[in-house]
Amino acid sequence: MGTVPGGLCLGPRRCRALLQLLLLGLAVGAQDLLPPTAAPWSRDPGLRARAASSPSSLQKLWGRFPLQPGPQGAGPRCWFHGFWSEPQSPWFIFGGGTQLTVLDQPKSAPLVTLFPPSSEELQVNKATLVCLMNDFYPGTVMVAWKANGTTITQGVETTQSSKQRNNKYMASSYLTVTPDQWISRGTYTCQVTHEGSTIEKNVSLAKCSWSPTLTPYAET
């Protein structure tokens, strides 16, 4: 008979059965097929009471398994009384930190649109390029900015992905430069990487339909 620190004694058969139920509940609960009250071992009042009085022991026991749930709010959670899943796309962490995302809909590449600085903005000695990404799934993208093929890191701000009404995601990235840099650097590129595929959009002053008239910058 095995003894879990904290005084919870389990025989070999119960240990094996508990492990099987834990893994089965995690797999099934991630697909919204196992409600909280359906966890088989949660029907044992005695075990439930002991678990409530010694949560740290069961947490340590669960921590010894190689498959662990993601942090709170990131997917299915498991506690002493059973398993349940949340509406977010579930993910799990294996071993040293490999992330597994469980998809609940087909993958979708982002639609990328790159906007140059507006003429109104250039009139006040500002220049912001805007890269919009829409309708992608899953909701993780990486954005890189380039000027004539050279990566730019200064002046870059990228928002976190947010869910659209169609359950896909959107995000935006901004590159702020001076009007002189916008005019002299030539071609700017917004490079978006999603699920191993890369999409690039380019814009340059020569491709714009307007010719900016810059207002001299007045130092104070």
Short mmCIF file of C-alpha atoms in Angstrom, two decimals:
data_model
loop_
_atom_site.label_atom_id
_atom_site.label_comp_id
_atom_site.label_asym_id
_atom_site.label_seq_id
_atom_site.Cartn_x
_atom_site.Cartn_y
_atom_site.Cartn_z
CA MET A 1 0.00 0.00 0.00
CA GLY A 2 1.38 3.42 -0.95
CA THR A 3 1.17 6.49 1.28
CA VAL A 4 0.98 9.98 -0.19
CA PRO A 5 2.62 12.69 2.00
CA GLY A 6 -0.11 14.17 4.16
CA GLY A 7 -1.67 10.87 5.24
CA LEU A 8 -3.70 9.83 2.16
CA CYS A 9 -3.17 6.07 1.76
CA LEU A 10 -3.79 4.40 -1.58
CA GLY A 11 -3.33 0.76 -2.50
CA PRO A 12 -1.51 -0.21 -5.73
CA ARG A 13 -4.75 -0.88 -7.59
CA ARG A 14 -6.31 2.39 -6.47
CA CYS A 15 -3.14 4.27 -7.45
CA ARG A 16 -3.26 2.79 -10.96
CA ALA A 17 -6.99 3.43 -11.24
CA LEU A 18 -6.57 7.00 -10.03
CA LEU A 19 -3.83 7.66 -12.57
CA GLN A 20 -5.98 6.24 -15.38
CA LEU A 21 -8.93 8.37 -14.31
CA LEU A 22 -6.76 11.47 -14.12
CA LEU A 23 -5.43 11.02 -17.65
CA LEU A 24 -8.82 9.98 -19.03
CA GLY A 25 -10.54 12.93 -17.39
CA LEU A 26 -7.93 15.33 -18.77
CA ALA A 27 -8.27 14.00 -22.31
CA VAL A 28 -12.06 13.87 -22.31
CA GLY A 29 -12.61 17.03 -20.28
CA ALA A 30 -10.56 19.04 -22.80
CA GLN A 31 -13.30 18.33 -25.35
CA ASP A 32 -16.13 19.45 -23.08
CA LEU A 33 -17.38 15.86 -22.73
CA LEU A 34 -16.85 15.48 -19.00
CA PRO A 35 -18.76 17.89 -16.70
CA PRO A 36 -17.39 18.68 -13.23
CA THR A 37 -19.74 16.28 -11.44
CA ALA A 38 -18.89 13.41 -13.78
CA ALA A 39 -15.33 12.89 -12.53
CA PRO A 40 -15.59 9.28 -11.20
CA TRP A 41 -13.41 9.75 -8.15
CA SER A 42 -15.27 12.90 -7.10
CA ARG A 43 -18.25 10.69 -6.13
CA ASP A 44 -16.37 9.32 -3.10
CA PRO A 45 -17.32 11.67 -0.20
CA GLY A 46 -14.54 10.33 1.99
CA LEU A 47 -11.83 10.90 -0.57
CA ARG A 48 -13.28 14.31 -1.41
CA ALA A 49 -13.17 15.31 2.27
CA ARG A 50 -9.57 14.14 2.68
CA ALA A 51 -8.58 16.00 -0.47
CA ALA A 52 -10.17 19.21 0.79
CA SER A 53 -8.27 18.92 4.08
CA SER A 54 -4.92 18.24 2.40
CA PRO A 55 -4.80 20.01 -0.98
CA SER A 56 -1.04 20.46 -0.97
CA SER A 57 -0.49 16.70 -0.86
CA LEU A 58 -2.58 16.08 -3.95
CA GLN A 59 -0.94 19.02 -5.71
CA LYS A 60 2.44 17.42 -5.06
CA LEU A 61 1.12 14.07 -6.28
CA TRP A 62 -0.20 15.65 -9.49
CA GLY A 63 3.09 17.50 -10.01
CA ARG A 64 4.90 14.17 -10.32
CA PHE A 65 3.08 13.27 -13.55
CA PRO A 66 4.87 14.18 -16.85
CA LEU A 67 1.70 15.75 -18.31
CA GLN A 68 0.67 18.95 -16.58
CA PRO A 69 -2.18 21.38 -17.26
CA GLY A 70 -1.48 24.89 -18.52
CA PRO A 71 -1.76 27.86 -16.13
CA GLN A 72 -5.09 29.20 -14.94
CA GLY A 73 -7.11 30.80 -17.73
CA ALA A 74 -5.17 29.11 -20.54
CA GLY A 75 -7.19 25.93 -20.99
CA PRO A 76 -8.56 22.94 -19.05
CA ARG A 77 -7.86 22.98 -15.32
CA CYS A 78 -7.78 20.08 -12.92
CA TRP A 79 -8.21 20.15 -9.16
CA PHE A 80 -9.13 17.68 -6.46
CA HIS A 81 -12.83 17.44 -7.30
CA GLY A 82 -12.52 16.67 -11.01
CA PHE A 83 -11.88 18.21 -14.39
CA TRP A 84 -13.57 20.85 -16.47
CA SER A 85 -12.61 22.84 -19.53
CA GLU A 86 -12.85 26.51 -20.40
CA PRO A 87 -13.92 28.13 -23.69
CA GLN A 88 -10.36 29.15 -24.62
CA SER A 89 -8.33 26.92 -26.91
CA PRO A 90 -6.72 24.43 -24.48
CA TRP A 91 -3.01 23.84 -24.35
CA PHE A 92 -0.74 21.69 -22.24
CA ILE A 93 2.94 21.78 -21.28
CA PHE A 94 5.04 18.63 -21.63
CA GLY A 95 8.30 18.00 -19.80
CA GLY A 96 10.66 20.96 -19.97
CA GLY A 97 8.24 23.37 -21.62
CA THR A 98 7.08 22.16 -25.04
CA GLN A 99 3.68 23.78 -25.70
CA LEU A 100 0.91 21.81 -27.37
CA THR A 101 -2.09 23.73 -28.72
CA VAL A 102 -5.35 21.81 -29.16
CA LEU A 103 -7.17 23.33 -32.14
CA ASP A 104 -10.96 23.58 -32.14
CA GLN A 105 -11.23 24.91 -35.72
CA PRO A 106 -9.17 24.80 -38.95
CA LYS A 107 -6.02 26.89 -39.23
CA SER A 108 -6.36 30.18 -41.06
CA ALA A 109 -3.54 32.37 -42.39
CA PRO A 110 -3.66 36.09 -41.57
CA LEU A 111 -4.83 38.69 -44.06
CA VAL A 112 -2.10 41.34 -43.93
CA THR A 113 -2.54 44.97 -44.97
CA LEU A 114 0.24 47.57 -44.76
CA PHE A 115 -0.57 51.28 -44.67
CA PRO A 116 1.97 54.09 -45.25
CA PRO A 117 2.05 57.26 -43.15
CA SER A 118 -0.81 59.62 -43.90
CA SER A 119 -0.18 62.96 -45.56
CA GLU A 120 -1.81 64.69 -42.59
CA GLU A 121 0.63 63.01 -40.22
CA LEU A 122 3.62 63.98 -42.33
CA GLN A 123 2.47 67.60 -42.21
CA VAL A 124 3.13 67.58 -38.46
CA ASN A 125 6.50 65.84 -38.81
CA LYS A 126 5.35 62.35 -37.84
CA ALA A 127 5.42 59.09 -39.79
CA THR A 128 3.73 55.90 -38.62
CA LEU A 129 3.38 52.76 -40.74
CA VAL A 130 0.51 50.46 -39.76
CA CYS A 131 0.43 46.70 -40.39
CA LEU A 132 -2.98 45.09 -39.83
CA MET A 133 -3.46 41.32 -39.47
CA ASN A 134 -6.95 39.81 -39.56
CA ASP A 135 -8.75 36.46 -39.65
CA PHE A 136 -5.92 34.21 -38.43
CA TYR A 137 -6.10 31.09 -36.28
CA PRO A 138 -4.57 30.01 -33.99
CA GLY A 139 -3.97 33.38 -32.38
CA THR A 140 -0.17 33.65 -32.36
CA VAL A 141 1.81 35.70 -34.88
CA MET A 142 5.33 37.10 -35.02
CA VAL A 143 5.93 40.47 -36.70
CA ALA A 144 9.20 41.89 -38.03
CA TRP A 145 9.78 45.22 -39.74
CA LYS A 146 12.42 45.88 -42.40
CA ALA A 147 13.69 48.87 -44.35
CA ASN A 148 15.34 47.93 -47.65
CA GLY A 149 15.82 44.40 -46.29
CA THR A 150 17.39 45.46 -42.97
CA THR A 151 15.51 44.54 -39.80
CA ILE A 152 14.26 47.44 -37.67
CA THR A 153 13.58 47.06 -33.95
CA GLN A 154 13.42 50.65 -32.75
CA GLY A 155 10.05 52.36 -32.88
CA VAL A 156 8.10 49.09 -33.21
CA GLU A 157 4.95 48.38 -31.20
CA THR A 158 2.83 45.26 -31.74
CA THR A 159 -0.48 44.59 -30.00
CA GLN A 160 -1.54 41.28 -28.51
CA SER A 161 -3.94 39.20 -30.58
CA SER A 162 -7.64 39.71 -29.86
CA LYS A 163 -10.53 37.45 -30.84
CA GLN A 164 -12.96 38.52 -33.56
CA ARG A 165 -16.65 37.65 -33.72
CA ASN A 166 -15.89 34.77 -36.09
CA ASN A 167 -13.58 33.24 -33.42
CA LYS A 168 -10.50 34.10 -35.46
CA TYR A 169 -7.93 36.63 -34.32
CA MET A 170 -6.66 40.06 -35.24
CA ALA A 171 -3.61 42.13 -34.29
CA SER A 172 -1.78 45.25 -35.42
CA SER A 173 1.81 46.45 -35.48
CA TYR A 174 3.10 50.01 -35.73
CA LEU A 175 6.45 51.37 -36.89
CA THR A 176 7.21 54.98 -36.04
CA VAL A 177 9.96 56.75 -38.00
CA THR A 178 10.83 60.32 -38.86
CA PRO A 179 9.51 61.83 -42.10
CA ASP A 180 13.08 61.97 -43.41
CA GLN A 181 13.53 58.24 -42.74
CA TRP A 182 10.26 57.46 -44.49
CA ILE A 183 11.39 59.38 -47.57
CA SER A 184 15.02 58.23 -47.69
CA ARG A 185 14.87 54.56 -46.72
CA GLY A 186 12.96 53.40 -49.78
CA THR A 187 10.93 50.23 -49.22
CA TYR A 188 9.45 49.22 -45.88
CA THR A 189 8.34 45.65 -45.20
CA CYS A 190 5.98 44.15 -42.64
CA GLN A 191 6.86 40.46 -42.25
CA VAL A 192 4.27 38.28 -40.49
CA THR A 193 5.01 34.69 -39.46
CA HIS A 194 2.10 32.40 -38.58
CA GLU A 195 2.28 28.64 -38.06
CA GLY A 196 5.62 28.43 -39.88
CA SER A 197 4.48 30.40 -42.94
CA THR A 198 5.66 33.94 -43.71
CA ILE A 199 3.71 36.73 -45.38
CA GLU A 200 5.38 39.97 -46.46
CA LYS A 201 3.80 43.27 -47.46
CA ASN A 202 5.83 46.17 -48.87
CA VAL A 203 5.23 49.88 -49.18
CA SER A 204 7.38 52.78 -50.36
CA LEU A 205 7.00 56.47 -51.07
CA ALA A 206 7.27 55.80 -54.81
CA LYS A 207 4.17 53.59 -54.64
CA CYS A 208 2.06 56.20 -52.89
CA SER A 209 -0.37 58.25 -54.94
CA TRP A 210 0.41 61.47 -53.11
CA SER A 211 3.54 63.58 -52.77
CA PRO A 212 4.09 64.86 -49.24
CA THR A 213 4.84 68.48 -48.51
CA LEU A 214 6.80 68.59 -45.29
CA THR A 215 6.52 71.40 -42.78
CA PRO A 216 9.94 72.43 -41.40
CA TYR A 217 10.45 71.32 -37.82
CA ALA A 218 10.68 74.24 -35.45
CA GLU A 219 12.97 73.72 -32.47
CA THR A 220 11.89 75.20 -29.15
#
